[in-house]
PDB file of C-alpha atoms in Angstrom:
ATOM      1  CA  MET O  12      -0.592  21.645  17.993  1.00  0.00           C
ATOM      2  CA  GLN O  13       2.980  23.008  17.822  1.00  0.00           C
ATOM      3  CA  SER O  14       4.706  19.526  18.422  1.00  0.00           C
ATOM      4  CA  ILE O  15       4.393  16.619  16.193  1.00  0.00           C
ATOM      5  CA  ILE O  16       6.028  14.266  18.757  1.00  0.00           C
ATOM      6  CA  GLN O  17       3.512  15.209  21.366  1.00  0.00           C
ATOM      7  CA  ASN O  18       0.534  15.249  18.848  1.00  0.00           C
ATOM      8  CA  GLN O  19       1.468  11.776  17.555  1.00  0.00           C
ATOM      9  CA  LYS O  20       1.461  10.625  21.315  1.00  0.00           C
ATOM     10  CA  LYS O  21      -2.247  11.831  21.955  1.00  0.00           C
ATOM     11  CA  PRO O  22      -4.750   9.229  22.370  1.00  0.00           C
ATOM     12  CA  GLN O  23      -6.962  10.601  19.590  1.00  0.00           C
ATOM     13  CA  ALA O  24      -4.158  10.528  17.161  1.00  0.00           C
ATOM     14  CA  ILE O  25      -3.102   6.859  18.270  1.00  0.00           C
ATOM     15  CA  GLU O  26      -6.663   5.903  17.860  1.00  0.00           C
ATOM     16  CA  ALA O  27      -6.927   7.275  14.429  1.00  0.00           C
ATOM     17  CA  GLY O  28      -3.654   5.958  13.457  1.00  0.00           C
ATOM     18  CA  LEU O  29      -4.571   2.445  14.288  1.00  0.00           C
ATOM     19  CA  ALA O  30      -8.098   2.576  12.820  1.00  0.00           C
ATOM     20  CA  PHE O  31      -6.720   3.478   9.524  1.00  0.00           C
ATOM     21  CA  ARG O  32      -4.244   0.731   9.552  1.00  0.00           C
ATOM     22  CA  GLN O  33      -7.046  -1.728  10.354  1.00  0.00           C
ATOM     23  CA  ALA O  34      -9.155  -0.220   7.439  1.00  0.00           C
ATOM     24  CA  TYR O  35      -6.308  -0.607   4.991  1.00  0.00           C
ATOM     25  CA  ASP O  36      -5.781  -4.296   6.336  1.00  0.00           C
ATOM     26  CA  TYR O  37      -9.454  -5.256   5.390  1.00  0.00           C
ATOM     27  CA  SER O  38      -8.716  -3.763   2.008  1.00  0.00           C
ATOM     28  CA  LYS O  39      -5.596  -5.670   1.579  1.00  0.00           C
ATOM     29  CA  ASN O  40      -7.271  -8.889   2.610  1.00  0.00           C
ATOM     30  CA  TYR O  41      -9.976  -8.558  -0.093  1.00  0.00           C
ATOM     31  CA  LYS O  42      -7.243  -8.005  -2.537  1.00  0.00           C
ATOM     32  CA  ALA O  43      -5.442 -11.042  -1.201  1.00  0.00           C
ATOM     33  CA  ILE O  44      -8.693 -13.126  -1.612  1.00  0.00           C
ATOM     34  CA  LEU O  45      -8.958 -11.858  -5.468  1.00  0.00           C
ATOM     35  CA  TRP O  46      -5.425 -12.820  -6.208  1.00  0.00           C
ATOM     36  CA  VAL O  47      -5.512 -16.272  -4.725  1.00  0.00           C
ATOM     37  CA  THR O  48      -8.872 -17.161  -6.305  1.00  0.00           C
ATOM     38  CA  THR O  49      -7.583 -15.980  -9.707  1.00  0.00           C
ATOM     39  CA  PHE O  50      -4.347 -17.973  -9.242  1.00  0.00           C
ATOM     40  CA  VAL O  51      -6.234 -21.224  -8.158  1.00  0.00           C
ATOM     41  CA  LEU O  52      -8.498 -20.838 -11.189  1.00  0.00           C
ATOM     42  CA  ALA O  53      -5.714 -20.853 -13.529  1.00  0.00           C
ATOM     43  CA  THR O  54      -3.801 -23.606 -11.670  1.00  0.00           C
ATOM     44  CA  VAL O  55      -7.022 -25.869 -11.843  1.00  0.00           C
ATOM     45  CA  GLN O  56      -7.746 -25.114 -15.398  1.00  0.00           C
ATOM     46  CA  LEU O  57      -4.134 -26.131 -16.176  1.00  0.00           C
ATOM     47  CA  ALA O  58      -4.044 -29.267 -14.027  1.00  0.00           C
ATOM     48  CA  ILE O  59      -7.157 -30.771 -15.285  1.00  0.00           C
ATOM     49  CA  PRO O  60      -6.038 -31.325 -18.921  1.00  0.00           C
ATOM     50  CA  LEU O  61      -2.448 -32.368 -17.821  1.00  0.00           C
ATOM     51  CA  MET O  62      -4.114 -34.974 -15.653  1.00  0.00           C
ATOM     52  CA  GLY O  63      -6.268 -36.330 -18.645  1.00  0.00           C
ATOM     53  CA  LYS O  64      -3.234 -36.332 -20.686  1.00  0.00           C
ATOM     54  CA  TYR O  65      -1.042 -38.299 -18.506  1.00  0.00           C
ATOM     55  CA  GLY O  66      -3.397 -41.074 -17.579  1.00  0.00           C
ATOM     56  CA  PHE O  67      -5.374 -40.188 -14.542  1.00  0.00           C
ATOM     57  CA  ASP O  68      -8.414 -41.998 -13.809  1.00  0.00           C
ATOM     58  CA  ALA O  69     -11.266 -41.089 -16.103  1.00  0.00           C
ATOM     59  CA  GLU O  70     -13.815 -41.176 -13.245  1.00  0.00           C
ATOM     60  CA  VAL O  71     -11.760 -38.873 -11.083  1.00  0.00           C
ATOM     61  CA  LEU O  72     -11.378 -36.483 -13.849  1.00  0.00           C
ATOM     62  CA  LYS O  73     -15.009 -36.708 -14.583  1.00  0.00           C
ATOM     63  CA  ASN O  74     -15.697 -35.514 -10.752  1.00  0.00           C
ATOM     64  CA  LEU O  75     -13.285 -32.599 -11.298  1.00  0.00           C
ATOM     65  CA  GLU O  76     -14.809 -31.126 -14.257  1.00  0.00           C
ATOM     66  CA  MET O  77     -17.107 -28.725 -12.341  1.00  0.00           C
ATOM     67  CA  LEU O  78     -13.928 -27.308 -10.568  1.00  0.00           C
ATOM     68  CA  PRO O  79     -13.136 -24.837 -13.118  1.00  0.00           C
ATOM     69  CA  VAL O  80     -16.639 -23.586 -13.162  1.00  0.00           C
ATOM     70  CA  ILE O  81     -16.950 -23.158  -9.657  1.00  0.00           C
ATOM     71  CA  PHE O  82     -13.708 -21.289  -9.426  1.00  0.00           C
ATOM     72  CA  LEU O  83     -14.633 -19.120 -12.489  1.00  0.00           C
ATOM     73  CA  ALA O  84     -17.651 -18.130 -10.554  1.00  0.00           C
ATOM     74  CA  LEU O  85     -15.759 -17.209  -7.384  1.00  0.00           C
ATOM     75  CA  TYR O  86     -13.374 -15.375  -9.657  1.00  0.00           C
ATOM     76  CA  VAL O  87     -16.328 -13.228 -11.218  1.00  0.00           C
ATOM     77  CA  LEU O  88     -17.737 -12.685  -7.591  1.00  0.00           C
ATOM     78  CA  CYS O  89     -14.238 -11.649  -6.164  1.00  0.00           C
ATOM     79  CA  SER O  90     -13.720  -9.587  -9.238  1.00  0.00           C
ATOM     80  CA  SER O  91     -16.633  -7.425  -8.837  1.00  0.00           C
ATOM     81  CA  PHE O  92     -17.822  -7.772  -5.067  1.00  0.00           C
ATOM     82  CA  GLY O  93     -14.140  -8.025  -3.818  1.00  0.00           C
ATOM     83  CA  LYS O  94     -12.825  -4.844  -5.756  1.00  0.00           C
ATOM     84  CA  ALA O  95     -15.805  -3.059  -4.359  1.00  0.00           C
ATOM     85  CA  LYS O  96     -15.199  -3.950  -0.855  1.00  0.00           C
ATOM     86  CA  MET O  97     -11.473  -3.221  -1.433  1.00  0.00           C
ATOM     87  CA  LYS O  98     -12.264   0.132  -2.531  1.00  0.00           C
ATOM     88  CA  TYR O  99     -14.664   0.782   0.404  1.00  0.00           C
ATOM     89  CA  TRP O 100     -12.257  -0.011   3.000  1.00  0.00           C
ATOM     90  CA  HIS O 101      -9.496   1.892   1.115  1.00  0.00           C
ATOM     91  CA  ASP O 102     -11.316   5.002   0.842  1.00  0.00           C
ATOM     92  CA  LYS O 103     -12.551   4.745   4.537  1.00  0.00           C
ATOM     93  CA  GLY O 104      -8.747   4.251   5.647  1.00  0.00           C
ATOM     94  CA  CYS O 105      -7.846   7.399   3.539  1.00  0.00           C
ATOM     95  CA  LYS O 106     -10.491   9.562   5.431  1.00  0.00           C
ATOM     96  CA  ILE O 107      -9.123   8.324   8.815  1.00  0.00           C
ATOM     97  CA  GLN O 108      -5.694   8.847   7.747  1.00  0.00           C
ATOM     98  CA  ASN O 109      -6.650  12.576   6.773  1.00  0.00           C
ATOM     99  CA  LEU O 110      -7.910  12.772  10.502  1.00  0.00           C
ATOM    100  CA  HIS O 111      -4.590  11.571  11.668  1.00  0.00           C
ATOM    101  CA  ASP O 112      -2.749  14.143   9.425  1.00  0.00           C
ATOM    102  CA  TYR O 113      -4.841  16.882  10.967  1.00  0.00           C
ATOM    103  CA  LEU O 114      -4.365  15.596  14.508  1.00  0.00           C
ATOM    104  CA  ALA O 115      -0.428  15.171  14.196  1.00  0.00           C
ATOM    105  CA  LEU O 116       0.828  17.275  11.476  1.00  0.00           C
ATOM    106  CA  GLY O 117      -1.946  20.013  11.751  1.00  0.00           C
ATOM    107  CA  VAL O 118      -2.463  19.755   7.993  1.00  0.00           C
ATOM    108  CA  GLY O 119      -5.845  19.864   6.189  1.00  0.00           C
ATOM    109  CA  THR O 120      -9.278  20.088   8.095  1.00  0.00           C
ATOM    110  CA  ARG O 121     -10.905  17.958  10.593  1.00  0.00           C
ATOM    111  CA  ILE O 122     -13.144  15.319   9.023  1.00  0.00           C
ATOM    112  CA  LYS O 123     -16.925  15.770   9.714  1.00  0.00           C
ATOM    113  CA  ASP O 124     -18.766  13.159  12.031  1.00  0.00           C
ATOM    114  CA  PHE O 125     -21.216  12.325   9.232  1.00  0.00           C
ATOM    115  CA  GLU O 126     -18.232  11.415   6.901  1.00  0.00           C
ATOM    116  CA  ILE O 127     -17.100   8.570   9.399  1.00  0.00           C
ATOM    117  CA  PHE O 128     -18.702   8.215  12.715  1.00  0.00           C
ATOM    118  CA  PRO O 129     -16.421   8.069  15.843  1.00  0.00           C
ATOM    119  CA  SER O 130     -17.894   5.017  16.974  1.00  0.00           C
ATOM    120  CA  GLU O 131     -16.681   3.227  13.842  1.00  0.00           C
ATOM    121  CA  ILE O 132     -13.154   4.577  14.377  1.00  0.00           C
ATOM    122  CA  LYS O 133     -13.161   3.442  18.058  1.00  0.00           C
ATOM    123  CA  ARG O 134     -14.308   0.057  16.590  1.00  0.00           C
ATOM    124  CA  LEU O 135     -11.492  -0.241  14.165  1.00  0.00           C
ATOM    125  CA  TYR O 136      -8.934   0.718  16.826  1.00  0.00           C
ATOM    126  CA  LYS O 137     -10.202  -1.808  19.277  1.00  0.00           C
ATOM    127  CA  ILE O 138      -9.957  -4.590  16.710  1.00  0.00           C
ATOM    128  CA  ARG O 139      -6.358  -3.332  15.797  1.00  0.00           C
ATOM    129  CA  VAL O 140      -5.417  -3.139  19.548  1.00  0.00           C
ATOM    130  CA  ASN O 141      -6.711  -6.859  19.870  1.00  0.00           C
ATOM    131  CA  SER O 142      -4.891  -8.414  16.874  1.00  0.00           C
ATOM    132  CA  HIS O 143      -1.676  -6.000  17.129  1.00  0.00           C
ATOM    133  CA  PRO O 144      -1.000  -5.387  20.917  1.00  0.00           C
ATOM    134  CA  THR O 145       2.259  -3.469  20.206  1.00  0.00           C
ATOM    135  CA  ASP O 146       0.897  -1.145  17.553  1.00  0.00           C
ATOM    136  CA  ALA O 147      -0.149   1.693  19.916  1.00  0.00           C
ATOM    137  CA  ALA O 148       3.229   2.017  21.272  1.00  0.00           C
ATOM    138  CA  ASP O 149       5.062   1.565  18.101  1.00  0.00           C
ATOM    139  CA  PHE O 150       2.675   4.116  16.477  1.00  0.00           C
ATOM    140  CA  ALA O 151       3.095   6.729  19.387  1.00  0.00           C
ATOM    141  CA  ASN O 152       6.830   6.725  18.837  1.00  0.00           C
ATOM    142  CA  TRP O 153       6.653   6.813  14.923  1.00  0.00           C
ATOM    143  CA  TRP O 154       8.440   9.895  14.573  1.00  0.00           C
ATOM    144  CA  ASP O 155      12.226  10.759  15.630  1.00  0.00           C
ATOM    145  CA  GLY O 156      12.413  12.836  18.837  1.00  0.00           C
ATOM    146  CA  ASN O 157      14.819  15.239  17.327  1.00  0.00           C
ATOM    147  CA  LEU O 158      11.835  16.909  15.374  1.00  0.00           C
ATOM    148  CA  ASP O 159      11.191  18.879  18.622  1.00  0.00           C
ATOM    149  CA  LYS O 160      14.465  20.562  18.124  1.00  0.00           C
ATOM    150  CA  VAL O 161      13.514  22.561  15.063  1.00  0.00           C
ATOM    151  CA  SER O 162      10.518  24.949  14.536  1.00  0.00           C
ATOM    152  CA  PHE O 163       7.058  23.265  13.936  1.00  0.00           C
ATOM    153  CA  GLN O 164       6.862  24.440  10.307  1.00  0.00           C
ATOM    154  CA  GLU O 165      10.350  22.968   9.765  1.00  0.00           C
ATOM    155  CA  ALA O 166       9.448  19.785  11.420  1.00  0.00           C
ATOM    156  CA  ARG O 167       6.240  19.398   8.995  1.00  0.00           C
ATOM    157  CA  ILE O 168       8.037  19.749   5.857  1.00  0.00           C
ATOM    158  CA  THR O 169      10.692  17.286   6.994  1.00  0.00           C
ATOM    159  CA  CYS O 170       8.082  14.860   7.893  1.00  0.00           C
ATOM    160  CA  ALA O 171       6.359  15.365   4.674  1.00  0.00           C
ATOM    161  CA  TYR O 172       9.516  14.819   2.689  1.00  0.00           C
ATOM    162  CA  SER O 173      10.328  11.733   4.836  1.00  0.00           C
ATOM    163  CA  THR O 174       6.896  10.163   4.211  1.00  0.00           C
ATOM    164  CA  PHE O 175       6.998  10.921   0.330  1.00  0.00           C
ATOM    165  CA  SER O 176      10.384   9.373  -0.012  1.00  0.00           C
ATOM    166  CA  TRP O 177       9.430   6.276   2.204  1.00  0.00           C
ATOM    167  CA  GLU O 178       6.301   5.736  -0.203  1.00  0.00           C
ATOM    168  CA  VAL O 179       8.364   6.005  -3.439  1.00  0.00           C
ATOM    169  CA  GLU O 180      10.823   3.296  -2.121  1.00  0.00           C
ATOM    170  CA  LEU O 181       7.995   1.080  -0.862  1.00  0.00           C
ATOM    171  CA  ARG O 182       6.239   1.277  -4.335  1.00  0.00           C
ATOM    172  CA  LYS O 183       9.624   0.533  -6.047  1.00  0.00           C
ATOM    173  CA  ASN O 184      10.045  -2.602  -3.993  1.00  0.00           C
ATOM    174  CA  TYR O 185       6.569  -3.676  -4.917  1.00  0.00           C
ATOM    175  CA  GLN O 186       7.040  -2.892  -8.650  1.00  0.00           C
ATOM    176  CA  THR O 187      10.164  -5.312  -8.252  1.00  0.00           C
ATOM    177  CA  PHE O 188       7.902  -8.060  -6.691  1.00  0.00           C
ATOM    178  CA  LEU O 189       5.118  -7.540  -9.311  1.00  0.00           C
ATOM    179  CA  GLN O 190       7.774  -7.858 -12.202  1.00  0.00           C
ATOM    180  CA  GLY O 191       9.182 -10.810 -10.410  1.00  0.00           C
ATOM    181  CA  ILE O 192       5.703 -12.566 -10.384  1.00  0.00           C
ATOM    182  CA  PHE O 193       5.010 -11.907 -14.109  1.00  0.00           C
ATOM    183  CA  PHE O 194       8.346 -13.463 -15.169  1.00  0.00           C
ATOM    184  CA  LEU O 195       8.095 -16.382 -12.954  1.00  0.00           C
ATOM    185  CA  VAL O 196       4.517 -17.178 -14.178  1.00  0.00           C
ATOM    186  CA  ILE O 197       5.459 -17.035 -17.678  1.00  0.00           C
ATOM    187  CA  ALA O 198       8.867 -19.270 -16.964  1.00  0.00           C
ATOM    188  CA  ALA O 199       6.715 -21.763 -15.202  1.00  0.00           C
ATOM    189  CA  ILE O 200       4.393 -22.079 -18.027  1.00  0.00           C
ATOM    190  CA  LEU O 201       7.288 -22.515 -20.574  1.00  0.00           C
ATOM    191  CA  ILE O 202       9.253 -25.092 -18.517  1.00  0.00           C
ATOM    192  CA  ALA O 203       6.139 -27.163 -17.861  1.00  0.00           C
ATOM    193  CA  SER O 204       5.191 -27.005 -21.523  1.00  0.00           C
ATOM    194  CA  TYR O 205       8.961 -28.052 -22.262  1.00  0.00           C
ATOM    195  CA  TYR O 206       8.843 -30.641 -19.784  1.00  0.00           C
ATOM    196  CA  TYR O 207       5.641 -32.252 -21.068  1.00  0.00           C
ATOM    197  CA  GLN O 208       6.657 -31.738 -24.648  1.00  0.00           C
ATOM    198  CA  SER O 209       3.493 -29.866 -25.470  1.00  0.00           C
ATOM    199  CA  SER O 210       2.862 -28.484 -28.966  1.00  0.00           C
ATOM    200  CA  ILE O 211       2.385 -24.810 -29.629  1.00  0.00           C
ATOM    201  CA  LYS O 212      -1.497 -25.413 -29.877  1.00  0.00           C
ATOM    202  CA  GLU O 213      -1.511 -27.253 -26.297  1.00  0.00           C
ATOM    203  CA  ILE O 214       0.708 -24.445 -24.887  1.00  0.00           C
ATOM    204  CA  LEU O 215      -1.880 -21.823 -25.789  1.00  0.00           C
ATOM    205  CA  LEU O 216      -5.160 -23.684 -25.027  1.00  0.00           C
ATOM    206  CA  PHE O 217      -4.018 -25.417 -21.776  1.00  0.00           C
ATOM    207  CA  ALA O 218      -1.176 -23.140 -20.381  1.00  0.00           C
ATOM    208  CA  ILE O 219      -1.527 -19.672 -21.728  1.00  0.00           C
ATOM    209  CA  VAL O 220      -5.314 -19.356 -21.782  1.00  0.00           C
ATOM    210  CA  PRO O 221      -6.040 -20.517 -18.191  1.00  0.00           C
ATOM    211  CA  PHE O 222      -3.522 -18.012 -16.959  1.00  0.00           C
ATOM    212  CA  ILE O 223      -4.824 -14.984 -18.914  1.00  0.00           C
ATOM    213  CA  PRO O 224      -7.011 -13.642 -16.046  1.00  0.00           C
ATOM    214  CA  PHE O 225      -3.990 -13.972 -13.506  1.00  0.00           C
ATOM    215  CA  ILE O 226      -1.549 -12.550 -15.977  1.00  0.00           C
ATOM    216  CA  SER O 227      -3.946  -9.596 -16.769  1.00  0.00           C
ATOM    217  CA  LEU O 228      -4.255  -8.928 -13.025  1.00  0.00           C
ATOM    218  CA  VAL O 229      -0.556  -8.753 -12.684  1.00  0.00           C
ATOM    219  CA  LEU O 230       0.055  -6.587 -15.553  1.00  0.00           C
ATOM    220  CA  GLU O 231      -2.735  -4.105 -14.724  1.00  0.00           C
ATOM    221  CA  GLU O 232      -1.093  -4.074 -11.188  1.00  0.00           C
ATOM    222  CA  ILE O 233       2.331  -3.389 -12.688  1.00  0.00           C
ATOM    223  CA  PHE O 234       1.068  -0.372 -14.818  1.00  0.00           C
ATOM    224  CA  ASP O 235      -1.218   0.940 -12.035  1.00  0.00           C
ATOM    225  CA  ASN O 236       1.682   0.809  -9.576  1.00  0.00           C
ATOM    226  CA  LYS O 237       3.925   2.432 -12.034  1.00  0.00           C
ATOM    227  CA  SER O 238       1.644   5.501 -12.248  1.00  0.00           C
ATOM    228  CA  CYS O 239       1.563   5.573  -8.659  1.00  0.00           C
ATOM    229  CA  ILE O 240       5.461   5.786  -8.506  1.00  0.00           C
ATOM    230  CA  ASN O 241       5.478   8.630 -10.955  1.00  0.00           C
ATOM    231  CA  VAL O 242       2.817  10.725  -8.938  1.00  0.00           C
ATOM    232  CA  ALA O 243       4.641   9.936  -5.674  1.00  0.00           C
ATOM    233  CA  ASP O 244       8.036  10.909  -7.127  1.00  0.00           C
ATOM    234  CA  SER O 245       6.571  13.999  -8.624  1.00  0.00           C
ATOM    235  CA  ILE O 246       5.273  15.049  -5.045  1.00  0.00           C
ATOM    236  CA  ARG O 247       8.762  13.846  -3.349  1.00  0.00           C
ATOM    237  CA  THR O 248      10.661  15.989  -5.674  1.00  0.00           C
ATOM    238  CA  ASP O 249       8.575  19.110  -5.236  1.00  0.00           C
ATOM    239  CA  SER O 250       8.883  18.375  -1.281  1.00  0.00           C
ATOM    240  CA  CYS O 251      12.638  18.067  -1.750  1.00  0.00           C
ATOM    241  CA  ASN O 252      12.710  21.508  -3.476  1.00  0.00           C
ATOM    242  CA  VAL O 253      10.659  23.124  -0.743  1.00  0.00           C
ATOM    243  CA  TRP O 254      12.674  21.457   2.139  1.00  0.00           C
ATOM    244  CA  TYR O 255      15.950  22.746   0.562  1.00  0.00           C
ATOM    245  CA  ASN O 256      14.306  26.326   0.168  1.00  0.00           C
ATOM    246  CA  VAL O 257      13.336  26.031   3.904  1.00  0.00           C
ATOM    247  CA  HIS O 258      16.974  24.896   4.636  1.00  0.00           C
ATOM    248  CA  ASP O 259      18.448  28.191   2.658  1.00  0.00           C
ATOM    249  CA  ASN O 260      15.864  30.260   4.547  1.00  0.00           C
ATOM    250  CA  LYS O 261      14.138  31.339   1.320  1.00  0.00           C
ATOM    251  CA  LEU O 262      10.690  30.902   2.876  1.00  0.00           C
ATOM    252  CA  ASN O 263       9.031  32.433   5.989  1.00  0.00           C
ATOM    253  CA  ASP O 264       6.659  30.448   8.138  1.00  0.00           C
ATOM    254  CA  VAL O 265       3.463  31.575   6.152  1.00  0.00           C
ATOM    255  CA  GLU O 266       4.880  30.311   2.848  1.00  0.00           C
ATOM    256  CA  ILE O 267       6.272  27.010   4.481  1.00  0.00           C
ATOM    257  CA  ASN O 268       2.709  26.467   5.665  1.00  0.00           C
ATOM    258  CA  GLU O 269       1.126  27.030   2.211  1.00  0.00           C
ATOM    259  CA  LYS O 270       3.626  24.810   0.622  1.00  0.00           C
ATOM    260  CA  VAL O 271       3.089  22.042   3.052  1.00  0.00           C
ATOM    261  CA  GLU O 272      -0.726  22.342   2.780  1.00  0.00           C
ATOM    262  CA  ASP O 273      -0.376  22.247  -0.801  1.00  0.00           C
ATOM    263  CA  LEU O 274       1.810  19.091  -0.825  1.00  0.00           C
ATOM    264  CA  MET O 275      -0.333  17.224   1.539  1.00  0.00           C
ATOM    265  CA  ASN O 276      -3.472  18.180  -0.483  1.00  0.00           C
ATOM    266  CA  ARG O 277      -1.893  16.502  -3.561  1.00  0.00           C
ATOM    267  CA  TRP O 278      -0.700  13.539  -1.205  1.00  0.00           C
ATOM    268  CA  ARG O 279      -4.404  13.021   0.065  1.00  0.00           C
ATOM    269  CA  ILE O 280      -5.564  12.915  -3.650  1.00  0.00           C
ATOM    270  CA  TYR O 281      -2.683  10.521  -4.417  1.00  0.00           C
ATOM    271  CA  ARG O 282      -3.668   8.163  -1.502  1.00  0.00           C
ATOM    272  CA  LEU O 283      -7.224   7.864  -2.897  1.00  0.00           C
ATOM    273  CA  THR O 284      -5.851   6.391  -6.175  1.00  0.00           C
ATOM    274  CA  THR O 285      -3.039   4.078  -4.804  1.00  0.00           C
ATOM    275  CA  LEU O 286      -3.214   0.299  -4.827  1.00  0.00           C
ATOM    276  CA  PRO O 287      -3.222  -1.587  -1.433  1.00  0.00           C
ATOM    277  CA  ILE O 288       0.087  -3.396  -1.103  1.00  0.00           C
ATOM    278  CA  PHE O 289      -0.068  -6.968   0.456  1.00  0.00           C
ATOM    279  CA  GLU O 290       0.647  -6.899   4.325  1.00  0.00           C
ATOM    280  CA  TRP O 291       3.044  -9.841   4.228  1.00  0.00           C
ATOM    281  CA  LEU O 292       5.040  -8.136   1.639  1.00  0.00           C
ATOM    282  CA  TYR O 293       5.171  -4.890   3.411  1.00  0.00           C
ATOM    283  CA  LYS O 294       6.175  -6.675   6.563  1.00  0.00           C
ATOM    284  CA  ILE O 295       9.258  -7.950   4.999  1.00  0.00           C
ATOM    285  CA  THR O 296      10.754  -4.638   4.337  1.00  0.00           C
ATOM    286  CA  GLN O 297       8.890  -2.813   7.152  1.00  0.00           C
ATOM    287  CA  LYS O 298      11.677  -2.781   9.820  1.00  0.00           C
ATOM    288  CA  ARG O 299      14.508  -1.938   7.470  1.00  0.00           C
ATOM    289  CA  MET O 300      12.360   0.953   5.790  1.00  0.00           C
ATOM    290  CA  ASN O 301      11.125   2.223   9.098  1.00  0.00           C
ATOM    291  CA  MET O 302      14.753   2.398  10.388  1.00  0.00           C
ATOM    292  CA  GLU O 303      15.814   4.088   7.407  1.00  0.00           C
ATOM    293  CA  MET O 304      12.972   6.648   7.646  1.00  0.00           C
ATOM    294  CA  VAL O 305      13.861   7.461  11.107  1.00  0.00           C
ATOM    295  CA  THR O 306      17.515   7.826  10.178  1.00  0.00           C
ATOM    296  CA  ASN O 307      16.692   9.899   7.242  1.00  0.00           C
ATOM    297  CA  THR O 308      14.473  12.324   9.278  1.00  0.00           C
ATOM    298  CA  SER O 309      17.151  12.512  11.959  1.00  0.00           C
ATOM    299  CA  ALA O 310      19.632  13.506   9.191  1.00  0.00           C
ATOM    300  CA  LEU O 311      17.349  16.063   7.871  1.00  0.00           C
ATOM    301  CA  VAL O 312      16.900  17.644  11.420  1.00  0.00           C
ATOM    302  CA  GLU O 313      20.576  17.670  11.862  1.00  0.00           C
ATOM    303  CA  GLN O 314      21.110  19.634   8.870  1.00  0.00           C
ATOM    304  CA  LEU O 315      18.374  22.328   9.780  1.00  0.00           C
ATOM    305  CA  LYS O 316      20.114  22.460  13.284  1.00  0.00           C
ATOM    306  CA  ALA O 317      23.547  22.907  11.750  1.00  0.00           C
ATOM    307  CA  ARG O 318      22.143  25.834   9.535  1.00  0.00           C
ATOM    308  CA  ASN O 319      20.553  27.487  12.452  1.00  0.00           C
ATOM    309  CA  ASN O 320      23.956  27.235  14.461  1.00  0.00           C
TER     310      ASN O 320
END
């Protein structure tokens, strides 16, 4: 338990790591279905009146009349059932990640078998390995090897600080994406309205109203993600202060352990309230952000080593 690098490479830690990734993937998939259904509903509701206004065949339009109703029913189902399933898999992923934190970082307590059965962890692990064959090797080598050159307690606070910083940057990138989507939708509605020379009444009835569910979804995500950023940034700031206290030799091992346990407990609570981020969006920045995380971890370790010398 005294080496994060070796702990991370243990089969049980890798199994838990890939299992929680797969659980989070399921949560993200349900979220994607909800967003796509909401957007398609808005698009169909907007398209049908435009088709009628600009001379599409009346028989064709009559056959399309039920489309908005069908997509509205799908939206209601996705909004209730989809959100429930999204939360179910997100919470399960959090529990398995807590197990991984215990196995790799030695924080928290081991989850009980009745919280999540070992057979389910193994099943999720196998699904992940089959769909992402390189994940096991990537996960085993997640942390910079230089962590073994400082004490276990110093390595733990360094990993915590790096993780919290990584999360804040990821959330900020997601916030930029959400704001871009919001302004893009509004701009598209206004441009389309101008192009088709629609009146104010037509803009409100046939453009704004159909997109209200989607705009509401995006706005809710923006506000909730902003809240996530604030909480994560608060934990990052506190972990930064702890790390500098460790660097300045102001804390002994017992005090460092207490601080890390407190930070990770706050982090576990934070994880339960976070929003899943679309996998494809995460993949866009994953390589760069992972390299930055390794670089930052290595730099922090070098500072601790220089202080010890």
